[in-house]
mmCIF file of N, CA and C in Angstrom:
data_model
loop_
_atom_site.group_PDB
_atom_site.id
_atom_site.type_symbol
_atom_site.label_atom_id
_atom_site.label_comp_id
_atom_site.label_asym_id
_atom_site.label_seq_id
_atom_site.Cartn_x
_atom_site.Cartn_y
_atom_site.Cartn_z
ATOM 1 N N UNK A 24 167.027 3.045 29.787
ATOM 2 C CA UNK A 24 166.965 4.489 29.960
ATOM 3 C C UNK A 24 168.326 5.077 29.591
ATOM 4 N N UNK A 25 168.370 6.037 28.647
ATOM 5 C CA UNK A 25 169.654 6.625 28.239
ATOM 6 C C UNK A 25 170.225 7.530 29.328
ATOM 7 N N UNK A 26 171.546 7.577 29.381
ATOM 8 C CA UNK A 26 172.227 8.419 30.369
ATOM 9 C C UNK A 26 172.064 9.887 29.988
ATOM 10 N N UNK A 27 171.901 10.714 30.984
ATOM 11 C CA UNK A 27 171.783 12.143 30.739
ATOM 12 C C UNK A 27 173.143 12.723 30.374
ATOM 13 N N UNK A 28 173.172 13.650 29.412
ATOM 14 C CA UNK A 28 174.456 14.269 29.081
ATOM 15 C C UNK A 28 174.957 15.114 30.254
ATOM 16 N N UNK A 29 176.219 14.996 30.532
ATOM 17 C CA UNK A 29 176.783 15.764 31.643
ATOM 18 C C UNK A 29 177.521 16.974 31.104
ATOM 19 N N UNK A 30 177.461 18.040 31.855
ATOM 20 C CA UNK A 30 178.194 19.235 31.468
ATOM 21 C C UNK A 30 179.635 19.085 31.928
ATOM 22 N N UNK A 31 180.548 19.426 31.036
ATOM 23 C CA UNK A 31 181.958 19.353 31.401
ATOM 24 C C UNK A 31 182.292 20.544 32.296
ATOM 25 N N UNK A 32 182.858 20.254 33.451
ATOM 26 C CA UNK A 32 183.218 21.322 34.385
ATOM 27 C C UNK A 32 184.530 21.961 33.966
ATOM 28 N N UNK A 33 184.564 23.275 34.063
ATOM 29 C CA UNK A 33 185.809 23.974 33.797
ATOM 30 C C UNK A 33 186.568 24.058 35.117
ATOM 31 N N UNK A 34 187.870 23.762 35.109
ATOM 32 C CA UNK A 34 188.620 23.786 36.370
ATOM 33 C C UNK A 34 188.654 25.191 36.970
ATOM 34 N N UNK A 35 188.541 25.250 38.283
ATOM 35 C CA UNK A 35 188.592 26.534 38.992
ATOM 36 C C UNK A 35 189.892 26.648 39.754
ATOM 37 N N UNK A 36 190.375 27.863 39.845
ATOM 38 C CA UNK A 36 191.581 28.158 40.624
ATOM 39 C C UNK A 36 191.307 29.389 41.469
ATOM 40 N N UNK A 37 192.090 29.563 42.525
ATOM 41 C CA UNK A 37 191.931 30.707 43.428
ATOM 42 C C UNK A 37 193.021 31.733 43.130
ATOM 43 N N UNK A 38 192.614 32.995 43.001
ATOM 44 C CA UNK A 38 193.553 34.100 42.787
ATOM 45 C C UNK A 38 194.354 34.311 44.066
ATOM 46 N N UNK A 39 195.684 34.397 43.945
ATOM 47 C CA UNK A 39 196.508 34.604 45.139
ATOM 48 C C UNK A 39 196.409 36.049 45.639
ATOM 49 N N UNK A 40 195.881 36.952 44.825
ATOM 50 C CA UNK A 40 195.739 38.348 45.243
ATOM 51 C C UNK A 40 194.480 38.584 46.049
ATOM 52 N N UNK A 41 193.322 38.330 45.431
ATOM 53 C CA UNK A 41 192.043 38.630 46.097
ATOM 54 C C UNK A 41 191.422 37.402 46.758
ATOM 55 N N UNK A 42 191.883 36.201 46.413
ATOM 56 C CA UNK A 42 191.358 34.983 47.015
ATOM 57 C C UNK A 42 190.063 34.498 46.389
ATOM 58 N N UNK A 43 189.639 35.137 45.318
ATOM 59 C CA UNK A 43 188.383 34.774 44.660
ATOM 60 C C UNK A 43 188.585 33.564 43.747
ATOM 61 N N UNK A 44 187.634 32.627 43.771
ATOM 62 C CA UNK A 44 187.701 31.466 42.888
ATOM 63 C C UNK A 44 187.125 31.851 41.535
ATOM 64 N N UNK A 45 187.850 31.497 40.481
ATOM 65 C CA UNK A 45 187.408 31.779 39.119
ATOM 66 C C UNK A 45 187.781 30.621 38.222
ATOM 67 N N UNK A 46 187.235 30.654 37.031
ATOM 68 C CA UNK A 46 187.597 29.658 36.027
ATOM 69 C C UNK A 46 189.078 29.824 35.694
ATOM 70 N N UNK A 47 189.743 28.723 35.452
ATOM 71 C CA UNK A 47 191.174 28.744 35.149
ATOM 72 C C UNK A 47 191.471 29.628 33.930
ATOM 73 N N UNK A 48 190.536 29.670 32.980
ATOM 74 C CA UNK A 48 190.726 30.466 31.754
ATOM 75 C C UNK A 48 190.710 31.971 32.023
ATOM 76 N N UNK A 49 190.050 32.400 33.096
ATOM 77 C CA UNK A 49 189.955 33.820 33.421
ATOM 78 C C UNK A 49 191.199 34.342 34.135
ATOM 79 N N UNK A 50 192.027 33.451 34.648
ATOM 80 C CA UNK A 50 193.182 33.843 35.446
ATOM 81 C C UNK A 50 194.473 33.715 34.644
ATOM 82 N N UNK A 51 195.499 34.391 35.122
ATOM 83 C CA UNK A 51 196.832 34.320 34.514
ATOM 84 C C UNK A 51 197.721 33.517 35.453
ATOM 85 N N UNK A 52 198.502 32.626 34.894
ATOM 86 C CA UNK A 52 199.371 31.767 35.702
ATOM 87 C C UNK A 52 200.769 32.365 35.773
ATOM 88 N N UNK A 53 201.263 32.528 36.975
ATOM 89 C CA UNK A 53 202.653 32.932 37.200
ATOM 90 C C UNK A 53 203.382 31.650 37.543
ATOM 91 N N UNK A 54 204.461 31.386 36.832
ATOM 92 C CA UNK A 54 205.089 30.081 36.873
ATOM 93 C C UNK A 54 206.536 30.143 37.333
ATOM 94 N N UNK A 55 206.920 29.183 38.177
ATOM 95 C CA UNK A 55 208.331 28.956 38.483
ATOM 96 C C UNK A 55 208.747 27.744 37.661
ATOM 97 N N UNK A 56 209.622 27.982 36.702
ATOM 98 C CA UNK A 56 210.060 26.904 35.821
ATOM 99 C C UNK A 56 210.994 25.963 36.574
ATOM 100 N N UNK A 57 211.221 24.760 36.051
ATOM 101 C CA UNK A 57 212.159 23.834 36.691
ATOM 102 C C UNK A 57 213.577 24.427 36.825
ATOM 103 N N UNK A 58 213.924 25.388 35.965
ATOM 104 C CA UNK A 58 215.236 26.045 36.048
ATOM 105 C C UNK A 58 215.262 27.115 37.132
ATOM 106 N N UNK A 59 214.077 27.497 37.648
ATOM 107 C CA UNK A 59 214.017 28.474 38.733
ATOM 108 C C UNK A 59 213.637 29.874 38.319
ATOM 109 N N UNK A 60 213.376 30.121 37.026
ATOM 110 C CA UNK A 60 212.989 31.469 36.608
ATOM 111 C C UNK A 60 211.479 31.652 36.781
ATOM 112 N N UNK A 61 211.055 32.909 36.929
ATOM 113 C CA UNK A 61 209.654 33.249 37.138
ATOM 114 C C UNK A 61 209.134 33.913 35.866
ATOM 115 N N UNK A 62 208.056 33.365 35.284
ATOM 116 C CA UNK A 62 207.496 33.886 34.036
ATOM 117 C C UNK A 62 205.973 33.865 34.096
ATOM 118 N N UNK A 63 205.335 34.659 33.209
ATOM 119 C CA UNK A 63 203.885 34.578 33.039
ATOM 120 C C UNK A 63 203.606 33.475 32.033
ATOM 121 N N UNK A 64 202.698 32.584 32.362
ATOM 122 C CA UNK A 64 202.331 31.480 31.484
ATOM 123 C C UNK A 64 200.912 31.719 31.001
ATOM 124 N N UNK A 65 200.756 32.336 29.865
ATOM 125 C CA UNK A 65 199.433 32.667 29.341
ATOM 126 C C UNK A 65 198.708 31.425 28.821
ATOM 127 N N UNK A 66 199.446 30.379 28.424
ATOM 128 C CA UNK A 66 198.810 29.171 27.890
ATOM 129 C C UNK A 66 198.326 28.252 29.005
ATOM 130 N N UNK A 67 198.979 28.305 30.164
ATOM 131 C CA UNK A 67 198.633 27.419 31.263
ATOM 132 C C UNK A 67 199.150 26.009 31.072
ATOM 133 N N UNK A 68 200.043 25.815 30.109
ATOM 134 C CA UNK A 68 200.522 24.477 29.768
ATOM 135 C C UNK A 68 201.997 24.246 30.096
ATOM 136 N N UNK A 69 202.709 25.294 30.459
ATOM 137 C CA UNK A 69 204.144 25.143 30.699
ATOM 138 C C UNK A 69 204.397 24.307 31.950
ATOM 139 N N UNK A 70 205.537 23.662 31.964
ATOM 140 C CA UNK A 70 205.915 22.804 33.077
ATOM 141 C C UNK A 70 206.476 23.641 34.222
ATOM 142 N N UNK A 71 206.065 23.338 35.435
ATOM 143 C CA UNK A 71 206.577 24.040 36.602
ATOM 144 C C UNK A 71 205.491 24.278 37.630
ATOM 145 N N UNK A 72 205.856 24.939 38.709
ATOM 146 C CA UNK A 72 204.915 25.239 39.786
ATOM 147 C C UNK A 72 204.253 26.579 39.514
ATOM 148 N N UNK A 73 202.927 26.638 39.606
ATOM 149 C CA UNK A 73 202.216 27.852 39.239
ATOM 150 C C UNK A 73 201.384 28.443 40.353
ATOM 151 N N UNK A 74 201.126 29.726 40.232
ATOM 152 C CA UNK A 74 200.198 30.458 41.089
ATOM 153 C C UNK A 74 199.330 31.279 40.153
ATOM 154 N N UNK A 75 198.069 31.424 40.470
ATOM 155 C CA UNK A 75 197.133 32.101 39.587
ATOM 156 C C UNK A 75 196.774 33.478 40.129
ATOM 157 N N UNK A 76 196.588 34.427 39.184
ATOM 158 C CA UNK A 76 196.286 35.803 39.550
ATOM 159 C C UNK A 76 195.244 36.358 38.582
ATOM 160 N N UNK A 77 194.338 37.203 39.078
ATOM 161 C CA UNK A 77 193.377 37.888 38.212
ATOM 162 C C UNK A 77 194.157 38.804 37.264
ATOM 163 N N UNK A 78 193.616 39.089 36.086
ATOM 164 C CA UNK A 78 194.322 39.985 35.161
ATOM 165 C C UNK A 78 194.184 41.445 35.582
ATOM 166 N N UNK A 79 194.450 41.736 36.838
ATOM 167 C CA UNK A 79 194.309 43.073 37.393
ATOM 168 C C UNK A 79 195.593 43.446 38.133
ATOM 169 N N UNK A 80 196.048 44.664 37.924
ATOM 170 C CA UNK A 80 197.262 45.131 38.587
ATOM 171 C C UNK A 80 197.037 45.243 40.097
ATOM 172 N N UNK A 81 195.804 45.569 40.507
ATOM 173 C CA UNK A 81 195.508 45.679 41.942
ATOM 174 C C UNK A 81 195.689 44.343 42.648
ATOM 175 N N UNK A 82 195.187 43.263 42.056
ATOM 176 C CA UNK A 82 195.356 41.931 42.647
ATOM 177 C C UNK A 82 196.838 41.566 42.692
ATOM 178 N N UNK A 83 197.563 41.915 41.637
ATOM 179 C CA UNK A 83 198.995 41.611 41.568
ATOM 180 C C UNK A 83 199.739 42.326 42.696
ATOM 181 N N UNK A 84 199.453 43.627 42.876
ATOM 182 C CA UNK A 84 200.132 44.396 43.925
ATOM 183 C C UNK A 84 199.815 43.854 45.315
ATOM 184 N N UNK A 85 198.563 43.450 45.516
ATOM 185 C CA UNK A 85 198.166 42.894 46.803
ATOM 186 C C UNK A 85 198.909 41.583 47.078
ATOM 187 N N UNK A 86 199.024 40.736 46.055
ATOM 188 C CA UNK A 86 199.728 39.460 46.207
ATOM 189 C C UNK A 86 201.210 39.684 46.494
ATOM 190 N N UNK A 87 201.813 40.675 45.842
ATOM 191 C CA UNK A 87 203.237 40.979 46.070
ATOM 192 C C UNK A 87 203.435 41.497 47.485
ATOM 193 N N UNK A 88 202.568 42.418 47.914
ATOM 194 C CA UNK A 88 202.697 43.023 49.241
ATOM 195 C C UNK A 88 202.591 41.978 50.351
ATOM 196 N N UNK A 89 201.703 41.008 50.166
ATOM 197 C CA UNK A 89 201.497 39.987 51.187
ATOM 198 C C UNK A 89 202.354 38.741 50.961
ATOM 199 N N UNK A 90 203.288 38.827 50.026
ATOM 200 C CA UNK A 90 204.256 37.757 49.743
ATOM 201 C C UNK A 90 203.597 36.434 49.368
ATOM 202 N N UNK A 91 202.463 36.510 48.714
ATOM 203 C CA UNK A 91 201.722 35.300 48.362
ATOM 204 C C UNK A 91 202.361 34.541 47.208
ATOM 205 N N UNK A 92 203.003 35.246 46.279
ATOM 206 C CA UNK A 92 203.702 34.539 45.193
ATOM 207 C C UNK A 92 204.845 33.721 45.761
ATOM 208 N N UNK A 93 205.598 34.318 46.658
ATOM 209 C CA UNK A 93 206.750 33.624 47.233
ATOM 210 C C UNK A 93 206.303 32.396 48.021
ATOM 211 N N UNK A 94 205.177 32.492 48.729
ATOM 212 C CA UNK A 94 204.667 31.339 49.463
ATOM 213 C C UNK A 94 204.166 30.254 48.517
ATOM 214 N N UNK A 95 203.416 30.640 47.491
ATOM 215 C CA UNK A 95 202.854 29.668 46.557
ATOM 216 C C UNK A 95 203.923 29.002 45.700
ATOM 217 N N UNK A 96 204.891 29.791 45.257
ATOM 218 C CA UNK A 96 205.920 29.254 44.361
ATOM 219 C C UNK A 96 207.109 28.682 45.118
ATOM 220 N N UNK A 97 207.126 28.854 46.433
ATOM 221 C CA UNK A 97 208.167 28.320 47.307
ATOM 222 C C UNK A 97 209.572 28.756 46.880
ATOM 223 N N UNK A 98 209.718 30.062 46.637
ATOM 224 C CA UNK A 98 211.003 30.618 46.225
ATOM 225 C C UNK A 98 211.027 32.103 46.586
ATOM 226 N N UNK A 99 212.211 32.631 46.865
ATOM 227 C CA UNK A 99 212.360 34.068 47.097
ATOM 228 C C UNK A 99 212.477 34.751 45.735
ATOM 229 N N UNK A 100 211.664 35.775 45.524
ATOM 230 C CA UNK A 100 211.614 36.437 44.227
ATOM 231 C C UNK A 100 212.192 37.842 44.355
ATOM 232 N N UNK A 101 213.202 38.177 43.535
ATOM 233 C CA UNK A 101 213.781 39.527 43.591
ATOM 234 C C UNK A 101 212.800 40.587 43.070
ATOM 235 N N UNK A 102 212.900 41.821 43.576
ATOM 236 C CA UNK A 102 211.975 42.895 43.167
ATOM 237 C C UNK A 102 211.963 43.171 41.668
ATOM 238 N N UNK A 103 213.096 42.960 40.980
ATOM 239 C CA UNK A 103 213.151 43.224 39.527
ATOM 240 C C UNK A 103 212.161 42.336 38.781
ATOM 241 N N UNK A 104 212.005 41.103 39.244
ATOM 242 C CA UNK A 104 211.075 40.170 38.600
ATOM 243 C C UNK A 104 209.643 40.685 38.754
ATOM 244 N N UNK A 105 209.302 41.165 39.960
ATOM 245 C CA UNK A 105 207.964 41.707 40.189
ATOM 246 C C UNK A 105 207.704 42.911 39.301
ATOM 247 N N UNK A 106 208.711 43.783 39.143
ATOM 248 C CA UNK A 106 208.552 44.962 38.299
ATOM 249 C C UNK A 106 208.307 44.560 36.851
ATOM 250 N N UNK A 107 209.044 43.576 36.356
ATOM 251 C CA UNK A 107 208.876 43.110 34.979
ATOM 252 C C UNK A 107 207.503 42.462 34.783
ATOM 253 N N UNK A 108 207.072 41.656 35.767
ATOM 254 C CA UNK A 108 205.758 41.011 35.672
ATOM 255 C C UNK A 108 204.633 42.043 35.708
ATOM 256 N N UNK A 109 204.778 43.056 36.572
ATOM 257 C CA UNK A 109 203.754 44.102 36.667
ATOM 258 C C UNK A 109 203.663 44.888 35.365
ATOM 259 N N UNK A 110 204.811 45.170 34.769
ATOM 260 C CA UNK A 110 204.837 45.895 33.494
ATOM 261 C C UNK A 110 204.136 45.078 32.405
ATOM 262 N N UNK A 111 204.444 43.800 32.335
ATOM 263 C CA UNK A 111 203.841 42.917 31.330
ATOM 264 C C UNK A 111 202.340 42.786 31.564
ATOM 265 N N UNK A 112 201.939 42.709 32.821
ATOM 266 C CA UNK A 112 200.526 42.575 33.179
ATOM 267 C C UNK A 112 199.760 43.853 32.822
ATOM 268 N N UNK A 113 200.337 45.022 33.114
ATOM 269 C CA UNK A 113 199.661 46.287 32.834
ATOM 270 C C UNK A 113 199.555 46.565 31.333
ATOM 271 N N UNK A 114 200.508 46.039 30.544
ATOM 272 C CA UNK A 114 200.438 46.197 29.085
ATOM 273 C C UNK A 114 199.275 45.403 28.497
ATOM 274 N N UNK A 115 198.958 44.275 29.116
ATOM 275 C CA UNK A 115 197.906 43.412 28.587
ATOM 276 C C UNK A 115 196.553 43.635 29.231
ATOM 277 N N UNK A 116 196.445 44.592 30.154
ATOM 278 C CA UNK A 116 195.182 44.836 30.866
ATOM 279 C C UNK A 116 194.211 45.601 30.011
#
């Protein structure tokens, strides 16, 4: 009896803003690089510790207000970084 073809599962991640589980491809990764800088990782391949966020400014603001990025990335993030990330996120929305 031949084996049934299996569907490849797409990895799921949880948005740190709204807490909703989505496909990894639908979310944007905010990354703490090994050097300690905070960047948006659109490829999802960069090295470092990541937190995932929906491509929505509302989810981003909620995550910032509740300090979820700082908890997930295990680092204190200055407000200028949040402003730059929000600007970049709103340009691509």
